[in-house]
Structures are given as structure tokens and as C-alpha cells.
Coordinates of C-alpha atoms in Angstrom, one line a residue:
M1 CA 32.6 24.5 107.2
A2 CA 29.4 22.9 105.7
D3 CA 27.6 26.2 106.0
E4 CA 30.5 28.0 104.3
I5 CA 30.5 25.5 101.5
G6 CA 26.7 25.7 101.1
T7 CA 26.8 29.5 100.7
T8 CA 29.8 29.6 98.3
A9 CA 28.9 31.1 95.0
V10 CA 28.6 28.8 92.0
P11 CA 32.0 28.7 90.3
E12 CA 32.2 30.8 87.2
Q13 CA 32.9 27.8 85.0
Q14 CA 29.4 26.4 85.9
E15 CA 27.6 29.3 84.3
K16 CA 25.0 28.1 81.8
L17 CA 26.3 28.0 78.2
W18 CA 23.1 27.0 76.4
N19 CA 20.9 29.8 77.6
S20 CA 17.7 30.7 75.7
E21 CA 19.3 33.7 73.9
Y22 CA 22.3 31.7 72.8
L23 CA 20.0 29.1 71.4
K24 CA 18.1 31.7 69.4
V25 CA 21.3 33.2 67.9
W26 CA 22.6 29.6 67.2
S27 CA 19.3 28.8 65.4
S28 CA 19.3 32.0 63.5
N29 CA 22.8 31.4 62.3
F30 CA 21.9 27.9 61.3
L31 CA 19.0 29.1 59.2
L32 CA 21.1 31.8 57.6
F33 CA 23.8 29.3 56.5
F34 CA 21.3 26.7 55.6
A35 CA 19.6 29.1 53.2
F36 CA 23.0 30.1 51.8
M37 CA 24.5 26.6 51.4
L38 CA 21.3 25.2 50.0
M39 CA 22.1 26.9 46.7
T40 CA 25.8 27.8 46.8
P41 CA 27.3 24.5 45.6
L42 CA 24.8 24.5 42.7
L43 CA 25.5 28.1 41.5
P44 CA 28.5 27.2 39.2
L45 CA 26.2 24.6 37.6
Y46 CA 23.4 27.1 37.4
L47 CA 25.5 29.7 35.7
T48 CA 26.8 27.0 33.3
D49 CA 23.4 25.5 32.5
T50 CA 21.4 28.7 32.4
Y51 CA 23.8 31.3 31.0
H52 CA 26.5 29.1 29.4
A53 CA 29.2 30.8 31.5
D54 CA 32.8 29.6 31.3
K55 CA 35.0 29.0 34.3
E56 CA 36.5 32.5 34.3
V57 CA 33.1 34.2 34.2
I58 CA 31.9 31.9 37.0
G59 CA 34.8 33.0 39.1
F60 CA 34.2 36.6 38.4
V61 CA 30.4 36.5 39.1
L62 CA 30.8 34.5 42.4
A63 CA 33.7 36.7 43.5
G64 CA 31.4 39.8 43.4
Y65 CA 29.6 38.5 46.5
A66 CA 32.8 38.2 48.4
L67 CA 34.0 41.6 47.3
A68 CA 30.8 43.3 48.5
A69 CA 31.0 41.4 51.8
L70 CA 34.6 42.5 52.1
L71 CA 33.7 46.2 51.6
V72 CA 31.0 46.0 54.2
R73 CA 32.6 43.9 57.0
P74 CA 34.9 46.6 58.5
F75 CA 32.1 49.1 58.7
S76 CA 29.8 46.4 60.2
G77 CA 32.1 45.9 63.1
Y78 CA 32.1 49.7 63.8
I79 CA 28.3 49.8 63.5
V80 CA 27.5 46.9 65.8
D81 CA 29.9 48.4 68.4
T82 CA 28.3 51.8 68.1
W83 CA 24.5 51.2 67.6
P84 CA 22.0 48.9 69.2
R85 CA 23.0 45.4 68.1
K86 CA 19.5 43.9 67.8
T87 CA 18.4 46.7 65.5
V88 CA 21.5 46.3 63.3
L89 CA 21.0 42.5 63.2
L90 CA 17.3 42.7 62.2
I91 CA 18.0 45.2 59.4
T92 CA 20.9 43.4 58.0
Y93 CA 19.3 40.0 58.3
F94 CA 16.1 41.2 56.6
L95 CA 18.1 42.7 53.7
T96 CA 19.9 39.4 53.3
C97 CA 16.6 37.6 53.2
A98 CA 15.3 40.0 50.5
F99 CA 18.2 39.4 48.2
F100 CA 17.5 35.7 48.2
G101 CA 14.4 36.7 46.3
G102 CA 16.5 38.7 43.8
Y103 CA 17.7 35.4 42.3
L104 CA 14.2 34.6 41.4
I105 CA 13.7 37.7 39.2
A106 CA 17.2 37.9 37.6
G107 CA 16.6 37.3 33.9
S108 CA 20.1 37.6 32.6
L109 CA 23.7 36.9 33.6
T110 CA 24.3 40.6 34.2
M111 CA 21.3 40.9 36.6
F112 CA 22.3 37.8 38.4
A113 CA 25.8 39.1 38.8
I114 CA 24.4 42.3 40.2
F115 CA 22.1 40.6 42.7
R116 CA 24.9 38.2 43.7
M117 CA 27.3 41.1 44.4
L118 CA 24.7 43.2 46.3
H119 CA 23.8 40.1 48.4
G120 CA 27.3 40.0 49.8
G121 CA 26.9 43.3 51.6
P122 CA 24.0 42.5 54.0
F123 CA 25.2 38.9 54.3
G124 CA 28.6 40.0 55.5
A125 CA 27.0 42.5 57.9
T126 CA 24.7 39.9 59.3
G127 CA 27.6 37.5 60.0
V128 CA 29.3 40.2 62.0
S129 CA 26.1 41.1 63.9
L130 CA 25.3 37.4 64.7
S131 CA 28.8 36.7 65.9
T132 CA 28.9 39.7 68.1
V133 CA 25.5 39.2 69.6
M134 CA 26.5 35.5 70.3
I135 CA 29.5 36.7 72.3
D136 CA 27.3 39.2 74.2
V137 CA 24.9 36.4 75.4
L138 CA 27.7 34.0 76.4
P139 CA 29.1 33.9 80.0
S140 CA 32.7 35.2 79.8
S141 CA 34.1 32.0 81.4
R142 CA 32.7 29.9 78.6
R143 CA 33.3 32.3 75.7
A144 CA 35.9 30.2 73.8
E145 CA 33.8 27.1 74.2
G146 CA 30.7 28.9 73.1
I147 CA 32.4 30.2 70.0
G148 CA 33.3 26.6 69.1
Y149 CA 29.8 25.3 69.6
F150 CA 28.3 28.3 67.7
G151 CA 30.3 27.2 64.7
L152 CA 28.4 24.0 64.8
S153 CA 25.4 25.9 63.5
N154 CA 27.4 26.6 60.3
N155 CA 28.6 23.1 60.2
V156 CA 25.3 21.3 60.6
A157 CA 23.8 23.6 57.9
T158 CA 26.8 22.8 55.7
A159 CA 26.2 19.1 56.3
L160 CA 22.5 19.2 55.5
A161 CA 21.9 22.0 53.0
P162 CA 24.0 20.9 50.0
S163 CA 22.8 17.3 50.2
I164 CA 19.2 18.5 50.4
G165 CA 19.7 21.0 47.6
M166 CA 21.3 18.3 45.3
L167 CA 18.5 15.9 46.2
L168 CA 15.8 18.4 45.4
F169 CA 17.4 19.5 42.2
S170 CA 17.9 15.9 41.0
K171 CA 14.2 15.3 41.6
F172 CA 12.6 18.5 40.4
H173 CA 15.3 20.1 38.2
S174 CA 14.3 23.6 39.4
Y175 CA 16.8 26.2 40.5
D176 CA 13.9 28.6 41.3
M177 CA 12.5 26.1 43.9
L178 CA 15.9 26.2 45.7
F179 CA 16.0 30.0 45.6
T180 CA 12.5 30.1 47.1
L181 CA 13.4 27.6 49.9
S182 CA 16.4 29.8 50.7
L183 CA 14.2 32.8 50.9
L184 CA 11.8 31.1 53.3
C185 CA 14.5 29.8 55.6
S186 CA 16.1 33.2 55.9
L187 CA 12.7 34.8 56.7
I188 CA 12.3 32.4 59.6
G189 CA 15.7 33.5 60.8
V190 CA 14.5 37.1 60.9
L191 CA 11.5 36.1 63.0
V192 CA 13.7 34.2 65.4
D193 CA 16.0 37.2 65.8
S194 CA 13.0 39.5 66.5
T195 CA 12.4 37.6 69.8
L196 CA 16.0 38.2 71.2
K197 CA 16.3 39.9 74.6
L198 CA 19.7 41.5 74.9
K199 CA 21.0 43.2 78.0
P200 CA 21.5 47.0 77.8
R201 CA 25.0 48.0 77.2
E202 CA 27.0 51.2 77.0
I203 CA 27.1 52.8 73.6
V204 CA 30.6 53.9 72.6
R205 CA 29.5 56.5 70.1
G206 CA 31.2 59.8 70.7
K207 CA 33.5 58.4 73.4
Q208 CA 36.5 58.1 71.1
A209 CA 37.7 59.4 67.8
I210 CA 37.0 57.4 64.7
S211 CA 40.3 55.7 63.6
L212 CA 41.3 52.8 61.4
D213 CA 41.3 50.6 64.5
R214 CA 37.6 51.1 64.9
F215 CA 37.1 49.3 61.6
L216 CA 39.9 46.8 61.6
L217 CA 41.6 45.3 64.5
L218 CA 45.2 46.3 63.7
K219 CA 46.7 44.0 66.3
G220 CA 45.2 41.1 64.4
W221 CA 47.0 41.7 61.2
A222 CA 49.2 38.6 61.5
M223 CA 46.3 36.2 62.0
F224 CA 44.4 38.1 59.3
L225 CA 47.0 36.9 56.8
V226 CA 46.7 33.3 58.0
V227 CA 42.9 33.3 57.7
F228 CA 43.2 34.9 54.2
A229 CA 45.5 32.1 53.1
L230 CA 43.0 29.4 54.4
A231 CA 40.1 31.1 52.7
F232 CA 42.0 31.3 49.4
A233 CA 42.6 27.6 49.3
Y234 CA 39.1 26.8 50.5
S235 CA 37.4 29.0 47.9
V236 CA 39.3 27.5 45.0
V237 CA 38.3 23.9 46.0
T238 CA 34.7 24.5 46.9
T239 CA 33.8 26.8 44.0
Y240 CA 34.9 24.3 41.4
V241 CA 34.3 21.0 43.2
A242 CA 30.9 20.3 41.5
I243 CA 32.1 21.0 38.0
Y244 CA 35.4 19.2 38.6
G245 CA 33.6 16.2 39.9
R246 CA 31.2 16.1 36.9
E247 CA 33.8 16.8 34.2
K248 CA 36.8 14.9 35.5
L249 CA 35.5 12.1 37.7
G250 CA 32.0 11.5 36.3
I251 CA 30.4 12.4 39.7
T252 CA 27.1 14.0 39.0
T253 CA 25.3 13.9 42.4
G254 CA 28.2 13.7 44.8
T255 CA 28.7 17.3 45.7
G256 CA 26.2 17.1 48.6
L257 CA 28.2 14.2 50.0
F258 CA 31.4 16.2 49.6
F259 CA 30.0 19.0 51.8
A260 CA 28.4 16.6 54.2
L261 CA 31.7 14.9 54.9
F262 CA 33.4 18.2 55.2
A263 CA 30.8 19.2 57.8
I264 CA 31.1 15.9 59.7
G265 CA 34.8 16.6 60.1
L266 CA 34.0 20.1 61.3
I267 CA 31.5 18.8 63.8
I268 CA 33.7 16.1 65.2
S269 CA 36.7 18.4 65.7
R270 CA 34.5 21.1 67.3
L271 CA 33.1 18.6 69.8
T272 CA 36.5 17.1 70.6
G273 CA 38.2 20.4 70.7
S274 CA 35.7 22.2 73.0
K275 CA 37.5 21.0 76.2
S276 CA 40.9 22.4 75.2
L277 CA 39.2 25.7 74.2
R278 CA 37.5 25.8 77.6
E279 CA 41.0 25.4 79.1
G280 CA 42.4 28.2 77.1
K281 CA 44.5 26.2 74.7
V282 CA 43.6 28.2 71.7
V283 CA 47.1 28.3 70.2
R284 CA 47.4 24.5 70.4
N285 CA 44.0 24.1 68.7
A286 CA 45.0 26.5 65.9
S287 CA 48.3 24.8 65.4
M288 CA 46.8 21.4 65.2
G289 CA 44.0 22.6 62.9
I290 CA 46.3 24.3 60.4
L291 CA 48.4 21.2 59.9
V292 CA 45.5 18.8 59.5
S293 CA 43.6 21.1 57.1
I294 CA 46.6 21.6 54.8
S295 CA 47.1 17.8 54.6
G296 CA 43.5 17.5 53.4
F297 CA 44.0 20.1 50.7
V298 CA 47.1 18.3 49.5
L299 CA 45.2 15.0 49.4
F300 CA 42.4 16.5 47.3
S301 CA 44.9 18.0 44.8
S302 CA 47.1 14.9 44.6
V303 CA 44.7 12.0 44.4
H304 CA 42.4 12.4 41.4
N305 CA 39.8 9.7 42.1
E306 CA 36.7 9.2 44.3
F307 CA 38.8 8.2 47.3
G308 CA 40.6 11.6 47.3
Y309 CA 37.4 13.4 46.4
Y310 CA 35.6 12.2 49.5
L311 CA 38.3 11.7 52.1
A312 CA 39.9 15.1 51.6
P313 CA 36.8 17.2 52.7
F314 CA 36.6 15.1 55.9
I315 CA 40.2 15.8 56.7
I316 CA 39.9 19.5 55.8
G317 CA 36.8 19.7 58.0
L318 CA 38.7 18.2 60.9
G319 CA 41.4 20.8 60.5
N320 CA 39.1 23.8 60.0
G321 CA 36.9 22.7 63.0
H322 CA 39.9 23.2 65.3
L323 CA 41.3 26.2 63.5
W324 CA 38.4 28.5 63.0
P325 CA 37.1 28.8 66.7
A326 CA 40.6 29.1 67.9
C327 CA 41.4 31.9 65.4
Q328 CA 38.1 33.7 66.3
T329 CA 39.0 33.4 70.0
M330 CA 42.5 34.8 69.3
F331 CA 41.0 37.8 67.6
I332 CA 38.6 38.4 70.5
N333 CA 41.5 38.1 73.0
L334 CA 43.4 40.7 71.1
A335 CA 40.6 43.2 71.3
E336 CA 39.2 45.5 74.0
H337 CA 35.6 44.7 75.2
T338 CA 34.4 47.7 73.2
Q339 CA 35.9 46.2 70.0
R340 CA 34.1 42.8 69.9
G341 CA 32.3 43.8 66.7
T342 CA 35.6 45.1 65.2
A343 CA 37.4 41.8 66.1
N344 CA 34.6 39.7 64.5
S345 CA 34.5 41.9 61.4
T346 CA 38.3 41.7 61.0
I347 CA 38.5 37.9 60.9
L348 CA 35.4 37.8 58.6
T349 CA 37.0 40.4 56.4
A350 CA 40.1 38.2 56.1
W351 CA 37.9 35.3 55.1
D352 CA 35.9 37.4 52.5
L353 CA 39.1 38.7 51.0
G354 CA 40.6 35.3 50.7
M355 CA 37.4 33.8 49.3
G356 CA 37.1 36.6 46.7
V357 CA 40.7 36.6 45.5
G358 CA 40.6 32.8 45.5
M359 CA 37.5 32.6 43.3
F360 CA 38.8 35.2 40.9
V361 CA 42.4 33.8 40.6
G362 CA 41.2 30.2 40.7
G363 CA 38.7 30.8 37.9
S364 CA 41.4 32.3 35.7
V365 CA 43.9 29.6 36.4
A366 CA 41.3 26.8 35.9
E367 CA 40.2 28.3 32.6
H368 CA 43.7 28.6 31.1
F369 CA 45.6 25.8 32.9
G370 CA 43.0 23.4 34.3
Y371 CA 41.5 22.5 37.6
F372 CA 44.6 20.8 39.1
A373 CA 46.7 23.9 38.5
A374 CA 44.0 26.0 40.2
F375 CA 43.9 23.6 43.2
W376 CA 47.7 23.7 43.6
T377 CA 47.7 27.5 43.4
G378 CA 45.4 27.4 46.5
I379 CA 47.8 25.0 48.3
I380 CA 50.8 27.3 47.5
F381 CA 49.0 30.3 49.1
Y382 CA 48.0 28.2 52.1
T383 CA 51.5 26.8 52.6
I384 CA 52.8 30.3 52.7
G385 CA 50.2 31.1 55.4
V386 CA 51.1 28.0 57.4
V387 CA 54.8 28.9 57.4
F388 CA 54.0 32.5 58.4
Y389 CA 51.8 31.2 61.3
F390 CA 54.5 29.1 62.9
T391 CA 57.3 31.5 62.3
F392 CA 55.6 34.7 63.3
A393 CA 51.8 34.9 63.8
K394 CA 51.6 32.5 66.7
G395 CA 54.3 34.4 68.7
H396 CA 52.7 37.8 67.7
F397 CA 49.4 36.7 69.3
E398 CA 51.2 35.5 72.5
R399 CA 52.9 38.8 72.9
N400 CA 49.9 41.0 72.3
K401 CA 46.9 39.1 73.8
L402 CA 44.9 40.9 76.5
R403 CA 43.5 37.8 78.1

């Protein structure tokens, strides 16, 4: 019996999660989001201070990025499923890096808007590529858990970058310095990705006809609508949080803390939720996350003081930290193995669409009816998504999941 035990294979659940390639992809994703979040919370202020843009114009300019990402995401999923993923990743990441430099040479609001919109394309494609490569380097038995921990790279970047960006800006008052730092961080990410060693895989090109399901995961349409509603509410709040804090609450340097508290909530929930993800309780995590996050949005829109301003992002982060990895796992579990890129691009397309529509609608509502009306518009959309999740989307996933 002892010999039999000694020769038994290591159980699948003991496969190493934090292997070297996973760490590289994790670090690369961190650098990408650090570069992005370093300047993102300051962009509304930049457009106001530099080009005297009003709230509606700010929403239009920032929505251009989400629109470009939205147009590219579905094709990105098809491309990473069809061509060598490392090559696709390096090309898209390098283009993302290059467009950070575009902000340094934009001399007008029109040029900035063009660069911002064009930036969304490669950034969207890079997100799909990184997410798909991450799944490839994970052991299958720890995929859901690995997806959750991978999100920590976004969360840590979201916790650090806005605070560092606000600190540097308050000290040096230079937007160009932040754009340059973003460029350098993303360049390091390209170098990290160049060292990836991925296993050979079967290329699906020519094996099946091109159809809509190669670009969007049609079975994921119900969860697509839920993610769209979440992104809509999130975009309205985060796009105008800095200007709202400065104009209504007199908070001039608190945006970094807002995003730090949001990220702390994300990190805590991802760490505490990893065990249930490993056990396959993705629906429970999603259900818990969606209820917690909507309570945070309601708090932010209802309590108009510093207490609500700083407690709400922590609660929203707690909810989103449970919800996002569960939703991503649900999309993956609805897809065939040859559609991992498509599954990732579909959930990210839902996010981009919600972000873009939220920025545009939120900007128009804020300009004509005020910030509070814009925030409640986001909550109404999200509430519809919550009701739809519990009445239909959850059951739709259970009926159609493949694993």
C-alpha cells in the first residue's frame, strides 16, 4: 500500500498556479493597467484645464476610446484563436505603447480626441490577448482561481497608479510627465512579453467556416447584458468622480484615494473568493458580487459627503472583485476550448460597450441635469441588469455551460 501511495500521481489540484509564464503575463498586465490608470482619472481635469472642455465634450472624447476598443474586441478574439498568440500579443501591446506617446504630441482637442480613440483599438486587442494567454499558461484544474488572481494585477495597478499620478501632478503640475511615465511602463510590459515561452497549439484557421460565433460567443448573450449594465454604472461614476469631488465636495486631491479604496475592496474580495472559485462556485460568487456592488453605487449616489465618497468605492470594489472573475469564468465555461479568445473578447466587448455608452450618456445627463442625475441614471441601468441576472441570466448559464 505504501508503494502504491508513493507512486500515485500528484493530484490535479496540486498543479502549480504561479508558474513563471503566469507571473510574466501577470506582470505585463499590471504594467499595462498601471500605465493606463496613471493618467485616466486625470484626463477629465486635463481636458478641462487644457482645452476648456465642458462635461458633454469630455464624455464624447473619452467615449471614443471605448468605441474603438468595442469595434476591435470581437475581431481580437478571432485573431488570437487563429494566429500565434505571442505574436498577436507583442504587436498589439507595442501599438498600445506607441499611442501613449501620442498624447505628448497632441496639440489640440481634436488631435487628442483622435489619439484617444485610436488608442482604444490596440488597448482592447491587448486585453484580449493577455487574458487568453493567461488561460493558456494556467493548469486547467486551477483556471477559475487563476483568473481571479490575474485580476489582482489590474487591482493593484488601480490601487497604486491613480494615487501616484495625483501625487506627481500635485507636485510637478505636468500632464506630459504622466504621459511619459505611462509610455515607459507600457514599454517595459512589451519587453516582459517578449520573454514568454508558450506551448505549441493547434491553429484553427481553415478548420471551420467563419461565422458570427467566431467573433462573439453567442451563448454568452445573457451575461453580456449583465456586464454591460455594470460597466455603464461604473463608467458614469469613475469618469466624473474627480470633477464631482472638486466642484461639489471641495475634494481636490482625493481621487487617488477613491481609486485606492476601490482597488483595496477588489483585492480583498478576490483573495477571499479564490477558494469558492477553486471549488467551482462561480454562480454564488457572481450573485454575491452583483448585490454588494449595486449597494455601493446606491451609497455613492445617495450620500453626498466625504463619507459616501470614500466608503462607496470600497464597497463597489468588494462586489466587483467577486463578480468579474466569476463572470469571466462563466464565459469561458460556455465556450469550446478553441473559443477561449472569443469568450474573452465577448466579455470585454460587453464592458467596452457599457463604458462607452455610459460615458456618452452620463456626460449628456451631467451637462443638462447635473452629476446626481447622471449617477442615478447609471444605477437604473445596473438595477435592470441585476434583475435580469437573477430572473434569467443565472439560469441560462446553468443550462448551457460545458464544464
